[in-house]
XYZ file of C-alpha atoms in Angstrom:
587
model
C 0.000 0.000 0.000
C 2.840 2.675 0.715
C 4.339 2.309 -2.696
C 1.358 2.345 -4.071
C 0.070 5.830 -2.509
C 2.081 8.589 -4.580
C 0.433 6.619 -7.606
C -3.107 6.633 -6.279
C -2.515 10.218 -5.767
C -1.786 11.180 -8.977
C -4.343 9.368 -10.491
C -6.857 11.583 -8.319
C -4.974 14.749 -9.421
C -3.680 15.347 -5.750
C -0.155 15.535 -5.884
C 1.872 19.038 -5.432
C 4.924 19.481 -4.992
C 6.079 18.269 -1.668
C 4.220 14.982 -2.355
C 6.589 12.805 -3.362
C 5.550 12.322 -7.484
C 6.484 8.966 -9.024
C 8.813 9.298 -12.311
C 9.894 6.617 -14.478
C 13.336 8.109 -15.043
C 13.591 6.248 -18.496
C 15.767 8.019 -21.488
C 13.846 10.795 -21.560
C 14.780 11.740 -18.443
C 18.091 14.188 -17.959
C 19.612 14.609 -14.803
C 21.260 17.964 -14.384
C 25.066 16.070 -13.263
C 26.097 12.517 -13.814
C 28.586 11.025 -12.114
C 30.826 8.085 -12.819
C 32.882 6.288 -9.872
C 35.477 3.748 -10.702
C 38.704 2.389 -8.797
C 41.820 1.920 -10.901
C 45.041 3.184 -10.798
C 45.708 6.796 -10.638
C 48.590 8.935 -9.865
C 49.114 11.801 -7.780
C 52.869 13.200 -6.494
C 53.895 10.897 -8.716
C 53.072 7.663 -7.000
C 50.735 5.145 -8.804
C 47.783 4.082 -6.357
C 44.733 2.293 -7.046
C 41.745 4.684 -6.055
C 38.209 5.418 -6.220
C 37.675 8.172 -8.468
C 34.907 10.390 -10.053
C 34.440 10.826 -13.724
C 37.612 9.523 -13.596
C 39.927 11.997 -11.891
C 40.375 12.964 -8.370
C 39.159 15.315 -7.410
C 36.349 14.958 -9.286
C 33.900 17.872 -11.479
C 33.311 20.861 -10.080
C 29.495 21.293 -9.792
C 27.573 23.974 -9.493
C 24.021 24.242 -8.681
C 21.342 27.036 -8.259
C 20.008 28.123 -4.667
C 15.967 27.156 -4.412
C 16.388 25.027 -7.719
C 16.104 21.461 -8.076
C 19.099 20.006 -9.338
C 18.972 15.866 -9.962
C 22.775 14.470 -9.712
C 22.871 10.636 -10.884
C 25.620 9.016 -9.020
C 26.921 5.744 -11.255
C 28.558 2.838 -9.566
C 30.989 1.701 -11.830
C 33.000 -0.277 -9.338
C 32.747 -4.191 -9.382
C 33.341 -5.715 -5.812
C 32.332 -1.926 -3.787
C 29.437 -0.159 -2.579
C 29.298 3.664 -2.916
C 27.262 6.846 -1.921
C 27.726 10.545 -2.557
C 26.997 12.863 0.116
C 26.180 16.794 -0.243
C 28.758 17.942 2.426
C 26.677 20.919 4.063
C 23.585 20.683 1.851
C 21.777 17.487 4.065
C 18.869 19.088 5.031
C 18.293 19.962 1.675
C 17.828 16.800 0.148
C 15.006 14.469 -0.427
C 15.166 12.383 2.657
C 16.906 9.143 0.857
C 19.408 11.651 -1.018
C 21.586 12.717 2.096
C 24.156 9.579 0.538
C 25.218 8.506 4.453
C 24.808 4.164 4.465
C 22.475 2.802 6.910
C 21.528 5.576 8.313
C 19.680 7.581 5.707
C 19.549 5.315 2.334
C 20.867 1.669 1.254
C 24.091 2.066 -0.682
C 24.540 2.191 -4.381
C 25.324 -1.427 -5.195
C 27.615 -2.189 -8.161
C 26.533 -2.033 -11.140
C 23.891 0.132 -10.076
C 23.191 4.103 -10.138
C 21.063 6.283 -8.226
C 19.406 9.645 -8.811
C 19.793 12.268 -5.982
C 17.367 14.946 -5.492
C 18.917 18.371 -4.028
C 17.541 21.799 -3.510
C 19.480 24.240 -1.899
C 17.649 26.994 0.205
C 17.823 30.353 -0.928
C 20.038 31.815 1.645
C 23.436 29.129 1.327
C 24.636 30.045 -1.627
C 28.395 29.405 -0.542
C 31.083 26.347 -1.076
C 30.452 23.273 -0.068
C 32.054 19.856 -2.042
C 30.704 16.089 -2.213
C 32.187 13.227 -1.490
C 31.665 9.145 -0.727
C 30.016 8.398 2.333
C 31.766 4.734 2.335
C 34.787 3.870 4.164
C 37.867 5.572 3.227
C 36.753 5.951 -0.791
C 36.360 10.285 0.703
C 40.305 10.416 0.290
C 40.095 10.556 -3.575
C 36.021 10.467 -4.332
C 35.335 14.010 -3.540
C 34.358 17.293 -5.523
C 34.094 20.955 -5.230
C 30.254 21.779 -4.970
C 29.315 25.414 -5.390
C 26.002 26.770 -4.557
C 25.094 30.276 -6.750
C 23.185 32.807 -6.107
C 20.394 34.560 -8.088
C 21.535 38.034 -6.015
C 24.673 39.436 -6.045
C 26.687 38.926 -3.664
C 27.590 41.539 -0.934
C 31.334 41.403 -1.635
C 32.483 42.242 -5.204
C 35.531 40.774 -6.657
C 36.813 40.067 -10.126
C 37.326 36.234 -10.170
C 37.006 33.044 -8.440
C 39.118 30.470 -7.701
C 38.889 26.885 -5.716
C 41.629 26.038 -3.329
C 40.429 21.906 -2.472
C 43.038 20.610 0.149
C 43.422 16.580 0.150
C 45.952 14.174 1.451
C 48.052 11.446 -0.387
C 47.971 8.105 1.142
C 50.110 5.547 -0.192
C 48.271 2.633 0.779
C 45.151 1.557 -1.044
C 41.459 2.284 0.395
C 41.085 -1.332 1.268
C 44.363 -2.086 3.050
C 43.749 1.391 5.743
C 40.476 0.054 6.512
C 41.428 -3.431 7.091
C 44.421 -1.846 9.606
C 42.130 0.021 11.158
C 39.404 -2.255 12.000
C 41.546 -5.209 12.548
C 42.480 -6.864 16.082
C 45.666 -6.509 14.794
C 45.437 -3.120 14.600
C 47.635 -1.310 11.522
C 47.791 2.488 11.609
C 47.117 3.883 8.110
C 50.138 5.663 8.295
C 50.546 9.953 8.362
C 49.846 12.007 5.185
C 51.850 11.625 2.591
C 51.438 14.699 0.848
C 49.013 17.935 1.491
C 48.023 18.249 -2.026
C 46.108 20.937 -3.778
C 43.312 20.912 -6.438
C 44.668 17.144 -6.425
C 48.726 18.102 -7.018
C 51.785 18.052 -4.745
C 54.754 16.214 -3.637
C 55.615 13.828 -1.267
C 58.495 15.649 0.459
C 59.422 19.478 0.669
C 62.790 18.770 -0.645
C 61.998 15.929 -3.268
C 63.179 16.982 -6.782
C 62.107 15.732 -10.264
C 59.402 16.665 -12.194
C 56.309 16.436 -10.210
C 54.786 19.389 -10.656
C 53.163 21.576 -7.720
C 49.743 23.084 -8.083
C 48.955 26.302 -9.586
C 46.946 29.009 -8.803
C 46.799 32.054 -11.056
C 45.869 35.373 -10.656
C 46.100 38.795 -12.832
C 47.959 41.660 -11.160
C 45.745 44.784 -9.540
C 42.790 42.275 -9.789
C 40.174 41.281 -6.421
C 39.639 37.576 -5.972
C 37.332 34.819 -3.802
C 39.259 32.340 -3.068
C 37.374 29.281 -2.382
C 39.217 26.692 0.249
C 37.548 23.711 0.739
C 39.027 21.222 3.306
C 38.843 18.031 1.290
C 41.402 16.296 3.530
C 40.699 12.463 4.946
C 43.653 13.504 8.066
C 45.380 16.495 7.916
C 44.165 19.897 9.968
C 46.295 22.370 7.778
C 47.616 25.937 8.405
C 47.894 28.175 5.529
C 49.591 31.063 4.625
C 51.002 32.993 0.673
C 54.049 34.277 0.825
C 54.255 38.007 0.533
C 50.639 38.265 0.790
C 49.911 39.014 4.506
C 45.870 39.882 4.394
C 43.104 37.726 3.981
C 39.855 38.537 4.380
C 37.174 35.798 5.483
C 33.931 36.486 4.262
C 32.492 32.964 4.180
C 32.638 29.775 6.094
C 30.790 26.656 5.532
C 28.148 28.199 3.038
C 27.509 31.496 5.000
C 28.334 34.903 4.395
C 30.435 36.588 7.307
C 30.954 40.066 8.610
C 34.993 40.614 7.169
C 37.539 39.338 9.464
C 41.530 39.885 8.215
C 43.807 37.530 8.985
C 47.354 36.317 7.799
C 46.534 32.801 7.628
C 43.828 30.102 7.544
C 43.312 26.954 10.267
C 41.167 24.377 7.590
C 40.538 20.863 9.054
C 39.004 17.683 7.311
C 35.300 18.879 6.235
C 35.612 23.134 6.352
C 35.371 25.890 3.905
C 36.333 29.118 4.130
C 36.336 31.806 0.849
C 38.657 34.844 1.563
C 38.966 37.725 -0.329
C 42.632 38.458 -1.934
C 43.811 41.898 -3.386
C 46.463 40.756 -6.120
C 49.250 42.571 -6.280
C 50.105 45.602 -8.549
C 52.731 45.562 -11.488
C 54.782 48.283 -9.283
C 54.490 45.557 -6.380
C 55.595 42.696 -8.907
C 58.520 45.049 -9.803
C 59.715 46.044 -6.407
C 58.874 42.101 -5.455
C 61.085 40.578 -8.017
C 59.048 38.037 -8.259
C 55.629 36.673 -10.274
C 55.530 33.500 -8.428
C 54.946 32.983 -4.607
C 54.247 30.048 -2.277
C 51.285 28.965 -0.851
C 52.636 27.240 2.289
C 50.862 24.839 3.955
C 51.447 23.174 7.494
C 50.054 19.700 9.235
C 48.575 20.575 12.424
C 48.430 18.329 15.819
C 49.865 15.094 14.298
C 52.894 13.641 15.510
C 55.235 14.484 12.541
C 55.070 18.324 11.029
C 54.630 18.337 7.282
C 54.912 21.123 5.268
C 54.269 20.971 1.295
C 53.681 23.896 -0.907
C 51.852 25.333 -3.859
C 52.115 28.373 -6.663
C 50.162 31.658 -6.455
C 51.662 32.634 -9.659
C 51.324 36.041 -12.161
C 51.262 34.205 -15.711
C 53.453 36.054 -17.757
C 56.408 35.399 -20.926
C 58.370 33.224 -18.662
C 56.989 29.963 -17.912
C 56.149 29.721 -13.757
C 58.847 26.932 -11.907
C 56.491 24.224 -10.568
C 59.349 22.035 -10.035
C 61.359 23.589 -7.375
C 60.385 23.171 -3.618
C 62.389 25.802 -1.274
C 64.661 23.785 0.884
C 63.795 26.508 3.952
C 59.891 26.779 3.989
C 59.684 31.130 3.310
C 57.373 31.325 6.042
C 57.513 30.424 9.708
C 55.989 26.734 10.470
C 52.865 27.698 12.123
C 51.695 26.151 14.860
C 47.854 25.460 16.133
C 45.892 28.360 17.317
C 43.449 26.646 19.860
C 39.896 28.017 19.292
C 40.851 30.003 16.066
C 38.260 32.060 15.070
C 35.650 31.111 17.993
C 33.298 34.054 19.072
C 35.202 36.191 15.950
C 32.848 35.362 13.126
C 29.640 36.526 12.674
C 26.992 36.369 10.411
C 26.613 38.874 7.224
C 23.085 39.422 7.598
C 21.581 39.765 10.834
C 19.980 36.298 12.025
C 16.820 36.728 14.926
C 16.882 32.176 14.911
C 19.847 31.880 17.317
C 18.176 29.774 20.448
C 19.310 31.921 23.420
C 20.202 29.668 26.706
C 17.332 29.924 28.446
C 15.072 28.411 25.141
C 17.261 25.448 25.133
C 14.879 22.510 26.199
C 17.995 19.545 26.376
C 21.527 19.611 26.944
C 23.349 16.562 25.883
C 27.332 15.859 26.417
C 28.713 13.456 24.284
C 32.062 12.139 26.003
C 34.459 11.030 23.340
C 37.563 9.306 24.084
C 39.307 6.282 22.399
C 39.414 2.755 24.009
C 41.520 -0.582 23.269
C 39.661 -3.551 23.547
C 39.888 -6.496 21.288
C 40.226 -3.283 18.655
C 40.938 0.138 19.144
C 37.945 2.257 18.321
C 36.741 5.644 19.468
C 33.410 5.890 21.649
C 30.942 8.105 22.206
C 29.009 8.026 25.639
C 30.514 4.749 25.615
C 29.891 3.163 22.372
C 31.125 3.255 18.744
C 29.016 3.411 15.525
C 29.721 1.265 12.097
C 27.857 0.958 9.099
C 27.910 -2.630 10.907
C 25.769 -2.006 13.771
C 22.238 -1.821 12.225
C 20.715 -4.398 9.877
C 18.771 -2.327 7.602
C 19.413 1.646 7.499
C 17.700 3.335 10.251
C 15.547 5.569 7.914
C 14.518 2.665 6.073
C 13.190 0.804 9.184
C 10.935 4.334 10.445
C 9.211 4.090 7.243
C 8.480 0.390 7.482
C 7.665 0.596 11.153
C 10.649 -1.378 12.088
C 12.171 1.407 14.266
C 10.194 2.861 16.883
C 11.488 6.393 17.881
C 8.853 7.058 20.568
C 10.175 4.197 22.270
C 13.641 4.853 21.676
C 13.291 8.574 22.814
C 11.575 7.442 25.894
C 14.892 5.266 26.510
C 17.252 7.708 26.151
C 15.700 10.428 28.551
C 15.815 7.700 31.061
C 19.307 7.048 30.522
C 19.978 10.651 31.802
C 22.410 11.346 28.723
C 20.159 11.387 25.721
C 21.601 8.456 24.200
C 19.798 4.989 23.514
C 22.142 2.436 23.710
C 19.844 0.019 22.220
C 19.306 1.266 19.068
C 22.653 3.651 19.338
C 20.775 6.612 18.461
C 20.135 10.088 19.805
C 16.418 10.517 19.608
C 15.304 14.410 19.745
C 11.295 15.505 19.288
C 10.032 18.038 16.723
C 10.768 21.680 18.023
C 13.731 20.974 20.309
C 16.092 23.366 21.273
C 19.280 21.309 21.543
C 22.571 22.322 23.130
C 24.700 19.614 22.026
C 28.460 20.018 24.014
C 31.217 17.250 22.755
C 33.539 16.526 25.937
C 36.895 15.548 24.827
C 38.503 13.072 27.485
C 41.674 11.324 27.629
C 41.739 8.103 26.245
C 41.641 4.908 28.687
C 44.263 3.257 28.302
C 47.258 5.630 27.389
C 45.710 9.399 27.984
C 45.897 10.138 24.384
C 44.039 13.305 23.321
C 43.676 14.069 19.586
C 41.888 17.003 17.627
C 38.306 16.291 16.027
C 36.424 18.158 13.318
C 32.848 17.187 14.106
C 30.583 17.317 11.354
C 26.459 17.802 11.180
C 24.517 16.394 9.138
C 20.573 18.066 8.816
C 20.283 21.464 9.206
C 23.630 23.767 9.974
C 23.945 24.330 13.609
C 24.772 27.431 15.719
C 28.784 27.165 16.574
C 28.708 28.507 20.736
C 32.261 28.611 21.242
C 34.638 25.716 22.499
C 37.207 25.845 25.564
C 40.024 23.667 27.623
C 38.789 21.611 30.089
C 35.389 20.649 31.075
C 32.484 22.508 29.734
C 31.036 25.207 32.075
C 27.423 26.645 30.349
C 27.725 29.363 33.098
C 30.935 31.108 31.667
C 30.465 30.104 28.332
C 27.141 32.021 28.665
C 29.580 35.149 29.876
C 31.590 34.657 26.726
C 28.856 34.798 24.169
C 27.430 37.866 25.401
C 27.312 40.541 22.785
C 28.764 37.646 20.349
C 26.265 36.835 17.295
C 27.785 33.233 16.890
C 27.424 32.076 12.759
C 25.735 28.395 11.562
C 28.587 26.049 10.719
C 28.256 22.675 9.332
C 32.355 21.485 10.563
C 33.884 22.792 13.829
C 37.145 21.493 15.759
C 37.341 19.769 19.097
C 40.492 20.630 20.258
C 42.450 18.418 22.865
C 44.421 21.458 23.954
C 47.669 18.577 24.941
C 48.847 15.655 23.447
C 47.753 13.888 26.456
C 46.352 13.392 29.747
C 45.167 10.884 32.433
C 42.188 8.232 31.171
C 39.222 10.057 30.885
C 40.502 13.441 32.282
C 38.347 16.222 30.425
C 40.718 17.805 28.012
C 38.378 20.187 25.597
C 34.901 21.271 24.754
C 33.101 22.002 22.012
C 29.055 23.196 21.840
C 26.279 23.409 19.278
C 23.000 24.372 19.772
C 20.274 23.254 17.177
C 16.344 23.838 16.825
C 15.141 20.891 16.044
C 12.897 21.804 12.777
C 13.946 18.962 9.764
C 12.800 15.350 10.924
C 15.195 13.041 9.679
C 18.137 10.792 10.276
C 21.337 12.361 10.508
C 24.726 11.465 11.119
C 27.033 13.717 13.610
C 30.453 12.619 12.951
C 34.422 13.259 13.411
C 35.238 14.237 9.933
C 38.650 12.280 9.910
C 38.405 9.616 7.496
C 39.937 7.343 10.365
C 38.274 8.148 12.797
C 34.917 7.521 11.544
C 35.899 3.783 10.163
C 37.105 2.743 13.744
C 33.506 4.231 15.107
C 33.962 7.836 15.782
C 30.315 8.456 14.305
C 26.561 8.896 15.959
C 23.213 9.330 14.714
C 20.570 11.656 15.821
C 16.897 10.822 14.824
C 14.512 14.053 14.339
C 11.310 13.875 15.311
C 9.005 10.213 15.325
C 7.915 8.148 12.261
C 4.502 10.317 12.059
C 7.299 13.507 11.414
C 9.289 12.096 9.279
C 6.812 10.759 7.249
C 4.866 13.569 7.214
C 7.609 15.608 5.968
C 8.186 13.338 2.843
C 4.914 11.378 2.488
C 5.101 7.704 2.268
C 7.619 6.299 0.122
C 7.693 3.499 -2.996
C 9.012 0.157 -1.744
C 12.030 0.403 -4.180
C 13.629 2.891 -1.612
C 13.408 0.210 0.995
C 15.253 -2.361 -0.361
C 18.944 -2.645 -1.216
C 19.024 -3.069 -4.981
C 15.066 -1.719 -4.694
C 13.680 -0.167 -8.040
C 14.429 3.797 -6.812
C 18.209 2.229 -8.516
C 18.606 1.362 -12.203
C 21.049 -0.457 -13.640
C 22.087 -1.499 -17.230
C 18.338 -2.690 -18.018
C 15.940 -1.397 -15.443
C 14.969 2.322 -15.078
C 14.306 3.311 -11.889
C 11.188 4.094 -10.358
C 12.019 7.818 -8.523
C 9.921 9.881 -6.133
C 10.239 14.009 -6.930
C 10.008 15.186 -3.412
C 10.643 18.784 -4.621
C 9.599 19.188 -7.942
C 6.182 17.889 -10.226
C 7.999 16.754 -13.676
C 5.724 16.281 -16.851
C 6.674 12.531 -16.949
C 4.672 10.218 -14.739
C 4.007 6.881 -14.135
């Protein structure tokens, strides 16, 4: 009967937009993007490693889609022996609700052989940078992809050009060998970061010669540019600075327009953006500069080696730009971390009356987070770890079949006292919540290890409160954000603040709060690539099954179903629910 339903509807002239219309996506049908992910070998600084890639390159096409449009983005799975998804990093809440591309949590995978049609619609209002990448395993390290959200207005900063800075690390071993390490008793560290490289070019070394060619970037003297930096990276929190160009100016961060805030360098970990505005320099400045090429310099943060690798801001002109040539002595100083960089700094561009003021939060939850060797080593929070393992069926699949019961599970996790369900490993929050959400880093129990975390949210953006040493205090935190208008992130760092500590000793904070107004399943996740396959991930559930349903309508059966009919293959076109839009084409 609940595949059925959209059908009936449309037969009785019923359906509108939010309805969920059933499409035969058949030949006739063109989705917007298309792409194609295969593993073979690929190369990058040189090195020959066999990777997942998109359309064939890593990173993959830049795509660009229009705010409060529909865009449809069919995601092949090319690979033989590997599942895959594609997730909209920062755009989740503005997805149909199978289209967020996180395994068992909000959709079955894309099996091989298989493709699958994602639905996205970006409000008006995050027009920014944001990129996409695979939701499976490690496959993020080379599947990824700048995503850029326009505008219809103009935006409030003018500049000349554009330009995208993506960030990713080189890994020499293969996607399947780190995740077997990681996960095994015999536990096998991936290994550090081979390489920081940029727009998908670097070296392995800062002194390595040949003729692997750094990235890049070029600009036109006396002209005003965005740069776009989008932190693409599986590991590595990175410091970056140009040489001879001392002012940047943030006006963005994770797909929001900020007041202006000058600095002389960028902190970007695993999952950020940030787009700065850069005044190129003059011909005079060239002149009295001796120079048309400078180096981007960019520095591994909190890891136990320093690495520093570089890239080109160069001014093309008659002689051809030295990408060859790494500087033996790095031009600028090796920076160091800046705990709670940028906290209570940036603010929003336009003025925003939604941020939940203390006393409207209804639930405070603190998520402990720690690591802890067992029969594996795996990262917990409040006590447990999360893998794509855990449940049978993807959580949003079993609300709509009735499998999952959230009132129950809610009830469970009030009782426990921390929010948290250990049953079904969920965080259960009602419609119209006001969450405060506080991640409590600890030191880890068997060694006191501490390490750095870019925490990630998945649903609707969250308000960023601030972060500290220590244990979280909500009195002077309060004193802190006074006259502060704190900005919606989607990526913000935990910071351990030390290297380590004793087991379990509190050893940095960071808070959210969120109103709960998108029912859905969404992950909430430590954007490390590592991390998250050795169970640094949780899920929050928004709102009951009578929410989420009513949000979407019921859904056809093929979504419910690994393999279902929602995904075509080679001779079957799928059977796809519009949530957004009502397309001439029906069943």
């Amino acid at each position: 009967m609940r595949g059925l339903l959209p059908t009936l509807c449309l037969a009785l002239g019923l359906v509108t937009a939010t309805q969920g219309l059933l499409v035969r996506h058949d030949n006739s049908f063109q989705p917007d993007h298309i792409l194609r992910v295969t593993a073979q070998n690929y190369s990058q600084a040189c090195m020959e490693r066999y990777s997942v890639l998109v359309n064939g390159s890593s990173p993959g096409p830049e795509l660009r889609l229009q705010e409060d449009k529909v865009s449809w983005i069919r995601v092949y799975n090319d690979m033989e022996d590997s599942n895959v998804t594609m997730h909209w990093h920062g755009l989740s809440a503005f997805t149909a609700p199978f289209s967020d591309g996180t395994p068992m949590a909000s959709q079955w995978p894309i099996a091989p052989g298989h493709f699958f049609d994602y639905e996205v619609r970006p409000e008006v209002g995050y027009a920014g940078t944001y990129f996409y990448h695979s939701h499976v395993g490690f496959q993020a390290v080379t599947a990824a992809g700048a995503l850029i959200v326009e505008s219809a207005q103009p935006s409030p900063y003018k500049y000349d050009e554009e330009r995208i800075i993506a960030l990713s690390d080189f890994f020499a071993k293969t996607d399947e060998e780190i995740e077997d390490g990681l996960t095994s008793a015999n536990f096998t560290w991936s290994g550090e970061t081979g390489a920081i490289l940029v727009n998908g070019q670097g070296r392995l070394a800062t002194n390595a010669t040949g003729s692997c060619k750094l990235a890049a970037i070029s600009v036109k003297p006396g002209k005003t540019y965005r740069l776009r930096f989008i932190g693409e990276t599986a590991l590595s929190f990175v410091s970056l600075a140009i040489e001879s160009h001392d002012v940047f100016e943030i006006i963005e961060a994770d797909g929001h327009y900020t007041k202006p805030v000058k600095t002389s360098y960028l902190q970007i970990s695993t999952g950020q953006r940030y787009s700065v505005i850069l005044k190129a320099k003059t011909e005079a400045e060239l002149r009295k500069a001796k120079s048309r090429q400078f180096y981007f310099q960019l520095t591994t943060l909190g890891r136990p080696t320093v690495l520093t690798n570089f890239a080109v801001l160069e001014y093309p002109s008659h002689i051809a730009t030295d990408l060859t040539t790494v500087p033996v002595t790095p031009p600028l100083p090796v920076a160091n971390i800046t705990y709670g960089w940028m906290d209570y700094t940036l603010e929003p561009y336009y003025p925003d009356l939604n941020f939940p003021t203390s006393t409207e939060v209804t639930r405070r939850i603190i998520i402990n987070v720690h690591q802890n060797v067992s029969t594996h080593i795996v990262w917990l929070q409040s006590g447990y770890d999360w893998m794509v393992t855990f449940p049978k069926s993807p959580y949003l699949v079993d609300v709509y079949t009735g499998k999952l019961d959230l009132n129950a599970s809610y009830k469970r996790a009030i009782a426990s006292g921390y929010g948290f369900d250990n049953q079904t490993r969920l965080f259960p929050a009602k419609m119209n919540e006001v969450l405060e959400i506080v991640w409590q880093n600890q030191g880890a129990v068997n060694t006191g290890d501490i390490e750095n975390h870019p925490f990630h949210g998945h649903g609707r953006h969250f308000y960023d409160i601030g972060g500290g040493d220590g244990l979280y205090n909500s009195t002077e935190n309060e004193k802190r954000l006074n006259g502060t208008h704190p900005v919606t992130r989607d990526t913000t760092v935990l910071y351990a603040y030390r290297t380590e500590t004793m087991p379990l000793t509190p050893s940095g904070w960071r808070a959210w709060r969120i109103r709960v107004t998108d029912a859905g399943v969404w992950m909430m996740h430590c954007h490390i690539l590592q991390h998250m396959i050795m169970g640094m991930q949780t899920v929050f559930a928004f709102g009951d099954q009578a929410a989420i349903i009513a949000q979407s309508d019921p859904v056809d059966e093929g979504y419910l179903t690994y393999g279902g009919s929602a995904y075509g293959n080679a001779t079957y076109h799928p059977l796809v629910q519009h949530f957004f839009d009502v397309h001439e084409q029906t069943v």
